[in-house]
Tab-separated table of C-alpha atoms and ligand atoms in Angstrom:
chain	number	residue	atom	x	y	z
A	1	MET	CA	26.644	-8.114	-22.468
A	2	ASN	CA	23.162	-8.482	-20.645
A	3	ARG	CA	22.282	-12.008	-20.441
A	4	ARG	CA	19.351	-11.294	-18.453
A	5	PRO	CA	15.935	-11.662	-19.918
A	6	ASP	CA	13.374	-9.657	-20.780
A	7	LEU	CA	10.215	-9.314	-19.028
A	8	GLY	CA	8.573	-6.390	-21.261
A	9	PRO	CA	8.059	-2.703	-20.135
A	10	LYS	CA	8.340	-2.182	-16.731
A	11	PRO	CA	4.922	-1.687	-15.045
A	12	HIS	CA	3.740	1.210	-12.878
A	13	LEU	CA	4.144	1.125	-9.432
A	14	GLY	CA	0.874	0.890	-7.749
A	15	TYR	CA	-0.347	4.142	-5.713
A	16	THR	CA	2.282	6.167	-6.568
A	17	ALA	CA	3.074	9.181	-9.318
A	18	SER	CA	0.313	11.355	-7.670
A	19	LEU	CA	-0.973	13.985	-9.018
A	20	ILE	CA	-2.155	15.888	-6.145
A	21	ASP	CA	-0.166	18.870	-5.095
A	22	ARG	CA	-0.759	18.031	-0.985
A	23	ALA	CA	-0.077	22.223	-0.560
A	24	ALA	CA	-0.194	21.876	3.595
A	25	HIS	CA	0.619	25.894	3.624
A	26	ARG	CA	-3.374	25.760	2.391
A	27	ARG	CA	-4.667	23.481	5.140
A	28	ASN	CA	-6.063	26.047	7.558
A	29	GLU	CA	-8.595	26.984	3.953
A	30	ALA	CA	-10.138	23.754	4.399
A	31	ALA	CA	-13.953	25.762	5.514
A	32	ALA	CA	-13.324	28.599	2.478
A	33	LEU	CA	-12.108	25.669	-0.404
A	34	ALA	CA	-15.414	23.045	0.811
A	35	SER	CA	-17.406	25.952	-1.227
A	36	ASP	CA	-15.045	25.792	-4.314
A	37	ALA	CA	-17.378	24.669	-7.467
A	38	ARG	CA	-14.353	22.892	-8.783
A	39	ALA	CA	-14.376	21.105	-5.215
A	40	GLY	CA	-14.437	16.825	-5.745
A	41	ALA	CA	-14.267	14.223	-3.468
A	42	TYR	CA	-13.771	10.647	-2.803
A	43	LEU	CA	-15.661	8.789	-0.270
A	44	VAL	CA	-14.410	5.901	1.982
A	45	GLY	CA	-16.346	3.969	4.349
A	46	GLY	CA	-13.500	1.501	6.279
A	47	GLU	CA	-12.270	-1.039	3.112
A	48	LEU	CA	-14.653	0.280	1.372
A	49	ILE	CA	-14.495	3.141	-1.877
A	50	ILE	CA	-18.361	4.278	-3.664
A	51	THR	CA	-17.297	5.051	-7.061
A	52	ARG	CA	-19.823	5.820	-9.596
A	53	LYS	CA	-20.918	3.020	-11.958
A	54	ARG	CA	-19.276	3.353	-15.685
A	55	GLY	CA	-19.268	0.200	-17.564
A	56	GLU	CA	-17.278	-2.594	-15.806
A	57	GLY	CA	-15.650	-0.401	-13.297
A	58	GLY	CA	-16.282	3.026	-11.591
A	59	ASP	CA	-15.706	7.064	-11.451
A	60	PRO	CA	-14.550	7.657	-7.943
A	61	LEU	CA	-15.048	11.247	-7.766
A	62	PHE	CA	-17.425	13.171	-6.469
A	63	SER	CA	-18.661	16.481	-6.494
A	64	LEU	CA	-18.293	17.366	-2.641
A	65	ALA	CA	-21.993	18.031	-2.831
A	66	GLU	CA	-22.544	15.349	-4.695
A	67	ALA	CA	-20.217	13.364	-2.070
A	68	ARG	CA	-22.238	15.180	1.060
A	69	ALA	CA	-25.123	14.377	0.027
A	70	LEU	CA	-24.860	10.674	-0.401
A	71	ALA	CA	-23.985	10.002	3.118
A	72	PRO	CA	-23.339	12.016	5.818
A	73	ALA	CA	-19.115	12.390	6.624
A	74	ARG	CA	-17.983	12.072	10.130
A	75	GLU	CA	-13.932	13.150	8.599
A	76	THR	CA	-13.859	15.023	5.659
A	77	VAL	CA	-9.691	15.533	5.359
A	78	LEU	CA	-8.514	18.228	2.481
A	79	LEU	CA	-6.398	15.835	0.161
A	80	GLY	CA	-4.615	18.856	-1.930
A	81	PHE	CA	-5.437	20.348	-5.390
A	82	LEU	CA	-5.022	19.052	-8.933
A	83	ASP	CA	-4.619	21.832	-11.452
A	84	GLY	CA	-5.960	24.152	-9.113
A	85	ALA	CA	-9.062	22.736	-7.299
A	86	PRO	CA	-10.159	21.147	-4.272
A	87	ARG	CA	-9.981	16.931	-3.503
A	88	PHE	CA	-10.926	15.642	-0.471
A	89	GLY	CA	-11.806	13.095	1.007
A	90	LEU	CA	-14.507	11.639	3.027
A	91	GLY	CA	-14.796	8.880	5.181
A	92	ILE	CA	-17.966	7.283	5.791
A	93	GLY	CA	-19.997	5.099	7.979
A	94	LYS	CA	-19.444	1.053	7.089
A	95	GLU	CA	-23.233	0.879	7.004
A	96	ASP	CA	-23.451	3.625	4.363
A	97	ALA	CA	-21.425	2.183	2.556
A	98	GLU	CA	-22.844	-0.983	2.543
A	99	ALA	CA	-26.191	0.465	1.841
A	100	LEU	CA	-24.810	2.316	-1.078
A	101	LYS	CA	-23.153	-1.037	-2.028
A	102	ALA	CA	-27.200	-2.867	-2.355
A	103	ARG	CA	-27.865	-0.018	-5.388
A	104	ALA	CA	-26.041	-2.075	-7.817
A	105	ASP	CA	-27.552	-0.421	-10.985
A	106	ASP	CA	-25.929	3.573	-9.913
A	107	PHE	CA	-22.694	2.278	-8.225
A	108	LEU	CA	-19.991	0.690	-7.827
A	109	VAL	CA	-18.478	-0.702	-3.918
A	110	THR	CA	-15.591	-2.440	-3.358
A	111	ASP	CA	-12.266	-2.364	-1.857
A	112	LEU	CA	-9.485	-0.632	-2.932
A	113	ARG	CA	-7.449	-3.724	-3.361
A	114	SER	CA	-9.844	-5.257	-6.032
A	115	ILE	CA	-10.130	-1.985	-7.462
A	116	ALA	CA	-6.681	-1.541	-7.958
A	117	VAL	CA	-5.234	-5.309	-9.155
A	118	GLN	CA	-8.626	-5.175	-11.317
A	119	GLY	CA	-8.477	-1.932	-12.854
A	120	LEU	CA	-11.561	-0.874	-11.776
A	121	VAL	CA	-10.554	2.636	-11.606
A	122	ALA	CA	-8.644	5.192	-14.313
A	123	PRO	CA	-5.092	4.959	-12.535
A	124	GLU	CA	-4.527	8.787	-12.090
A	125	HIS	CA	-7.318	7.766	-8.822
A	126	LEU	CA	-5.378	5.416	-7.337
A	127	PRO	CA	-2.832	7.365	-5.014
A	128	PRO	CA	-5.409	10.066	-3.711
A	129	ILE	CA	-7.524	7.287	-3.097
A	130	ALA	CA	-5.168	5.698	-0.996
A	131	GLU	CA	-4.111	9.210	0.559
A	132	ALA	CA	-7.992	8.979	2.048
A	133	LYS	CA	-8.269	5.440	3.098
A	134	ALA	CA	-5.175	6.181	5.050
A	135	LEU	CA	-5.466	9.278	6.490
A	136	LEU	CA	-9.443	8.611	7.401
A	137	ALA	CA	-8.135	5.263	8.449
A	138	TRP	CA	-5.449	6.672	11.080
A	139	HIS	CA	-8.477	9.135	12.307
A	140	ALA	CA	-11.307	6.726	13.206
A	141	ARG	CA	-8.676	4.615	15.366
A	142	HIS	CA	-8.060	8.396	16.779
A	143	ARG	CA	-10.872	9.593	17.668
A	144	PHE	CA	-9.571	9.262	21.869
A	145	CYS	CA	-6.342	11.782	23.192
A	146	SER	CA	-3.929	8.977	23.588
A	147	ASN	CA	-2.436	10.926	26.553
A	148	CYS	CA	-5.222	11.703	28.465
A	149	GLY	CA	-8.691	9.682	27.229
A	150	ALA	CA	-10.439	12.831	26.281
A	151	GLN	CA	-12.166	13.145	22.741
A	152	THR	CA	-10.240	14.662	20.835
A	153	ASN	CA	-10.389	17.446	17.615
A	154	VAL	CA	-10.092	17.674	14.335
A	155	SER	CA	-7.562	20.611	12.523
A	156	GLN	CA	-6.037	21.598	9.653
A	157	ALA	CA	-8.379	20.141	7.473
A	158	GLY	CA	-7.742	16.697	8.814
A	159	TRP	CA	-4.170	17.278	9.565
A	160	LYS	CA	-4.525	16.898	13.054
A	161	ARG	CA	-5.931	15.781	15.821
A	162	GLU	CA	-6.084	18.653	18.970
A	163	CYS	CA	-6.476	17.577	22.594
A	164	PRO	CA	-8.692	20.140	24.756
A	165	ALA	CA	-7.928	18.769	28.029
A	166	CYS	CA	-4.019	17.958	27.903
A	167	LYS	CA	-3.286	20.241	24.777
A	168	VAL	CA	-1.022	17.923	22.987
A	169	GLU	CA	-1.239	17.664	19.209
A	170	HIS	CA	-1.608	13.871	17.563
A	171	PHE	CA	-0.403	13.882	13.458
A	172	PRO	CA	-1.516	11.143	11.245
A	173	ARG	CA	1.271	7.941	11.200
A	174	THR	CA	2.448	5.911	8.917
A	175	ASP	CA	3.487	2.541	9.850
A	176	PRO	CA	6.918	1.567	8.298
A	177	VAL	CA	7.028	-2.041	6.402
A	178	VAL	CA	9.878	-3.682	5.481
A	179	ILE	CA	9.736	-5.961	2.736
A	180	MET	CA	12.959	-7.883	1.168
A	181	LEU	CA	13.876	-10.266	-1.177
A	182	ALA	CA	16.901	-12.282	0.315
A	183	ILE	CA	19.444	-13.171	-2.453
A	184	ASP	CA	21.937	-16.136	-2.560
A	185	GLY	CA	23.185	-15.915	-5.542
A	186	GLU	CA	21.627	-17.255	-8.801
A	187	ARG	CA	18.322	-18.110	-5.600
A	188	CYS	CA	16.015	-15.749	-4.302
A	189	LEU	CA	14.154	-16.689	-1.079
A	190	MET	CA	10.161	-16.622	-0.941
A	191	GLY	CA	7.728	-17.437	1.317
A	192	ARG	CA	3.932	-18.066	1.761
A	193	ALA	CA	1.087	-16.614	3.777
A	194	GLY	CA	-1.594	-18.854	4.672
A	195	ARG	CA	-3.648	-15.524	3.755
A	196	PHE	CA	-2.523	-15.553	0.093
A	197	VAL	CA	-3.997	-16.542	-2.877
A	198	ALA	CA	-3.648	-19.753	-4.101
A	199	ASN	CA	0.430	-20.501	-5.691
A	200	MET	CA	1.337	-16.823	-4.597
A	201	TRP	CA	4.513	-16.517	-3.107
A	202	SER	CA	5.919	-13.175	-2.097
A	203	CYS	CA	9.106	-11.735	-0.804
A	204	LEU	CA	9.253	-11.813	3.198
A	205	ALA	CA	7.564	-8.733	5.336
A	206	GLY	CA	7.208	-7.075	8.689
A	207	PHE	CA	6.501	-4.450	10.410
A	208	ILE	CA	9.512	-2.534	11.692
A	209	GLU	CA	9.659	-2.367	15.170
A	210	PRO	CA	11.299	1.287	17.349
A	211	GLY	CA	14.912	1.411	17.768
A	212	GLU	CA	15.510	-0.723	14.662
A	213	SER	CA	16.803	0.503	10.997
A	214	ILE	CA	14.943	-0.438	8.210
A	215	GLU	CA	18.381	-2.652	7.582
A	216	GLU	CA	18.206	-4.017	11.141
A	217	ALA	CA	14.521	-5.040	10.390
A	218	ALA	CA	14.970	-6.536	7.390
A	219	ARG	CA	17.520	-8.649	8.643
A	220	ARG	CA	15.823	-9.807	11.396
A	221	GLU	CA	12.315	-10.776	9.837
A	222	THR	CA	14.146	-12.618	7.377
A	223	LEU	CA	16.034	-14.431	10.543
A	224	GLU	CA	13.081	-14.865	12.057
A	225	GLU	CA	10.213	-16.135	9.041
A	226	ALA	CA	12.498	-18.614	7.462
A	227	GLY	CA	15.980	-18.603	9.201
A	228	ILE	CA	17.890	-17.176	6.921
A	229	VAL	CA	20.992	-14.698	8.034
A	230	CYS	CA	21.467	-11.788	5.979
A	231	GLY	CA	24.535	-9.385	6.017
A	232	ARG	CA	24.279	-6.657	3.422
A	233	VAL	CA	21.296	-4.590	2.854
A	234	LYS	CA	20.192	-2.364	-0.547
A	235	TYR	CA	17.164	-0.428	-0.570
A	236	PHE	CA	15.156	-0.458	-3.575
A	237	ALA	CA	11.906	1.829	-3.525
A	238	SER	CA	9.091	2.474	-1.584
A	239	GLN	CA	5.592	2.382	-1.333
A	240	PRO	CA	2.213	3.857	-0.309
A	241	TRP	CA	0.487	0.709	1.101
A	242	PRO	CA	-2.705	2.147	2.399
A	243	PHE	CA	-4.103	-1.224	4.373
A	244	PRO	CA	-4.871	0.231	6.328
A	245	MET	CA	-1.872	2.466	6.220
A	246	SER	CA	1.632	1.719	6.073
A	247	LEU	CA	5.112	2.247	4.086
A	248	MET	CA	6.138	-0.169	2.199
A	249	ILE	CA	10.179	0.230	2.185
A	250	GLY	CA	11.542	-2.471	-0.108
A	251	CYS	CA	14.923	-3.997	-0.063
A	252	HIS	CA	17.693	-6.243	-2.031
A	253	ALA	CA	19.102	-8.552	1.172
A	254	GLN	CA	22.065	-10.548	0.646
A	255	ALA	CA	21.947	-14.150	2.444
A	256	THR	CA	24.972	-15.376	3.972
A	257	SER	CA	22.888	-18.525	5.044
A	258	THR	CA	21.284	-21.173	2.828
A	259	GLU	CA	19.035	-23.750	5.475
A	260	ILE	CA	15.779	-22.952	5.728
A	261	THR	CA	13.682	-22.727	8.760
A	262	VAL	CA	9.879	-21.441	8.926
A	263	ASP	CA	8.247	-19.914	11.054
A	264	ARG	CA	5.190	-21.790	10.573
A	265	GLU	CA	2.820	-18.813	12.762
A	266	GLU	CA	3.964	-16.327	10.522
A	267	LEU	CA	4.052	-18.352	7.151
A	268	GLU	CA	2.911	-21.969	5.267
A	269	ASP	CA	6.410	-22.197	3.959
A	270	ALA	CA	9.134	-20.750	2.581
A	271	ARG	CA	11.285	-21.654	-0.265
A	272	TRP	CA	14.694	-20.909	-2.858
A	273	PHE	CA	14.061	-20.432	-6.258
A	274	THR	CA	16.276	-20.188	-9.087
A	275	ARG	CA	16.666	-16.939	-11.083
A	276	ASP	CA	15.372	-18.953	-14.327
A	277	GLU	CA	12.298	-20.209	-12.763
A	278	VAL	CA	11.347	-16.810	-11.620
A	279	VAL	CA	11.202	-16.108	-15.200
A	280	GLN	CA	8.997	-18.386	-15.420
A	281	MET	CA	6.843	-17.263	-13.246
A	282	PHE	CA	6.621	-13.272	-14.869
A	283	ARG	CA	5.999	-15.583	-17.917
A	284	GLY	CA	3.402	-17.754	-16.795
A	285	GLU	CA	5.080	-20.758	-17.471
A	286	HIS	CA	6.139	-22.091	-13.719
A	287	PRO	CA	5.500	-26.353	-14.169
A	288	GLU	CA	3.869	-25.533	-10.435
A	289	GLN	CA	1.634	-22.749	-11.485
A	290	ILE	CA	3.357	-20.435	-9.359
A	291	THR	CA	2.902	-16.886	-9.569
A	292	ILE	CA	4.198	-13.330	-7.772
A	293	PRO	CA	2.553	-11.159	-6.647
A	294	PRO	CA	0.798	-8.429	-9.455
A	295	PRO	CA	2.318	-5.066	-10.614
A	296	ILE	CA	0.331	-3.184	-7.849
A	297	ALA	CA	2.170	-4.190	-5.257
A	298	ILE	CA	5.918	-3.294	-4.407
A	299	ALA	CA	6.750	-7.137	-4.142
A	300	HIS	CA	6.746	-7.541	-7.884
A	301	HIS	CA	8.791	-4.224	-8.821
A	302	ILE	CA	11.202	-5.984	-5.959
A	303	ILE	CA	11.604	-9.567	-7.488
A	304	ARG	CA	11.794	-8.463	-10.997
A	305	ALA	CA	14.811	-5.939	-9.867
A	306	TRP	CA	16.356	-8.948	-9.349
A	307	VAL	CA	15.833	-10.781	-12.010
A	308	GLU	CA	16.475	-8.445	-14.272
A	309	SER	CA	19.310	-7.233	-12.822
A	310	ASP	CA	23.378	-8.605	-13.337
A	311	ASP	CA	23.733	-7.283	-9.467
A	312	VAL	CA	21.300	-5.651	-7.299
A	313	PHE	CA	24.084	-5.263	-4.715
A	314	ALA	CA	26.323	-2.633	-7.292
B	1	LIG	ZN1	-5.332	14.909	26.262
């Protein structure tokens, strides 16, 4: 018999389940595709996403011609196709994005976190916006060759930069981050970073280092941040996280020690929480008003999977 709590229908994991067909083999046709009358574009200015105001929210998809008329693009990248129609991402200057933000009657311009958490655009737009934002963030940081210092040129519709001097090819990168919930029987380990909203606790997380496996990184980060030793690590799910260009790799980790030592450089605090307490957090009934991250974040799903499972390591 399942003794686990019923937390209702499972919410969608943010930025995943893109409807875009990336069609990598068509990236050499970008110039021709840009003249397709059905071509649509997302406009990104650093952290800001430009949308056309619609009620309380916004429509983030412009025709490519409209998008180009709003601000000069520093980079134009081909995201892929939706029902055969090309979809582009346009990277514009922060000052141009701020200027559009000032036109508050016409445009809703805000950061992607706010858009996602507050549901300001239709959910199907979130994955291609994440794709555009992460890819454009990579371009903004890689205009010069990391091998020889020369200015590089964009090719393959934004999926490559080539160095004319030393001929090295540079490809867009994703930074892997491990995010894990350490478990000790009926308790789980959560931490609070100073940057979190008040009363929110979450999984511990950190960048995977060169030469490290996912499992090793999960153990190292849990030990460094909270002093907890972990044995078995089980992969749960992953999520693109375009802040600026990460991949969150979600895991459950079996704790083999219990005494917490918090790294105050990384965390404000870390604590064990019982399963019953975590259920209260999901229901908004925790006595200290403690909350967990919203469903847009994979932490929500990692925590929920443990709450609902008899054994996440099975
Ligand atoms: Zn070079």
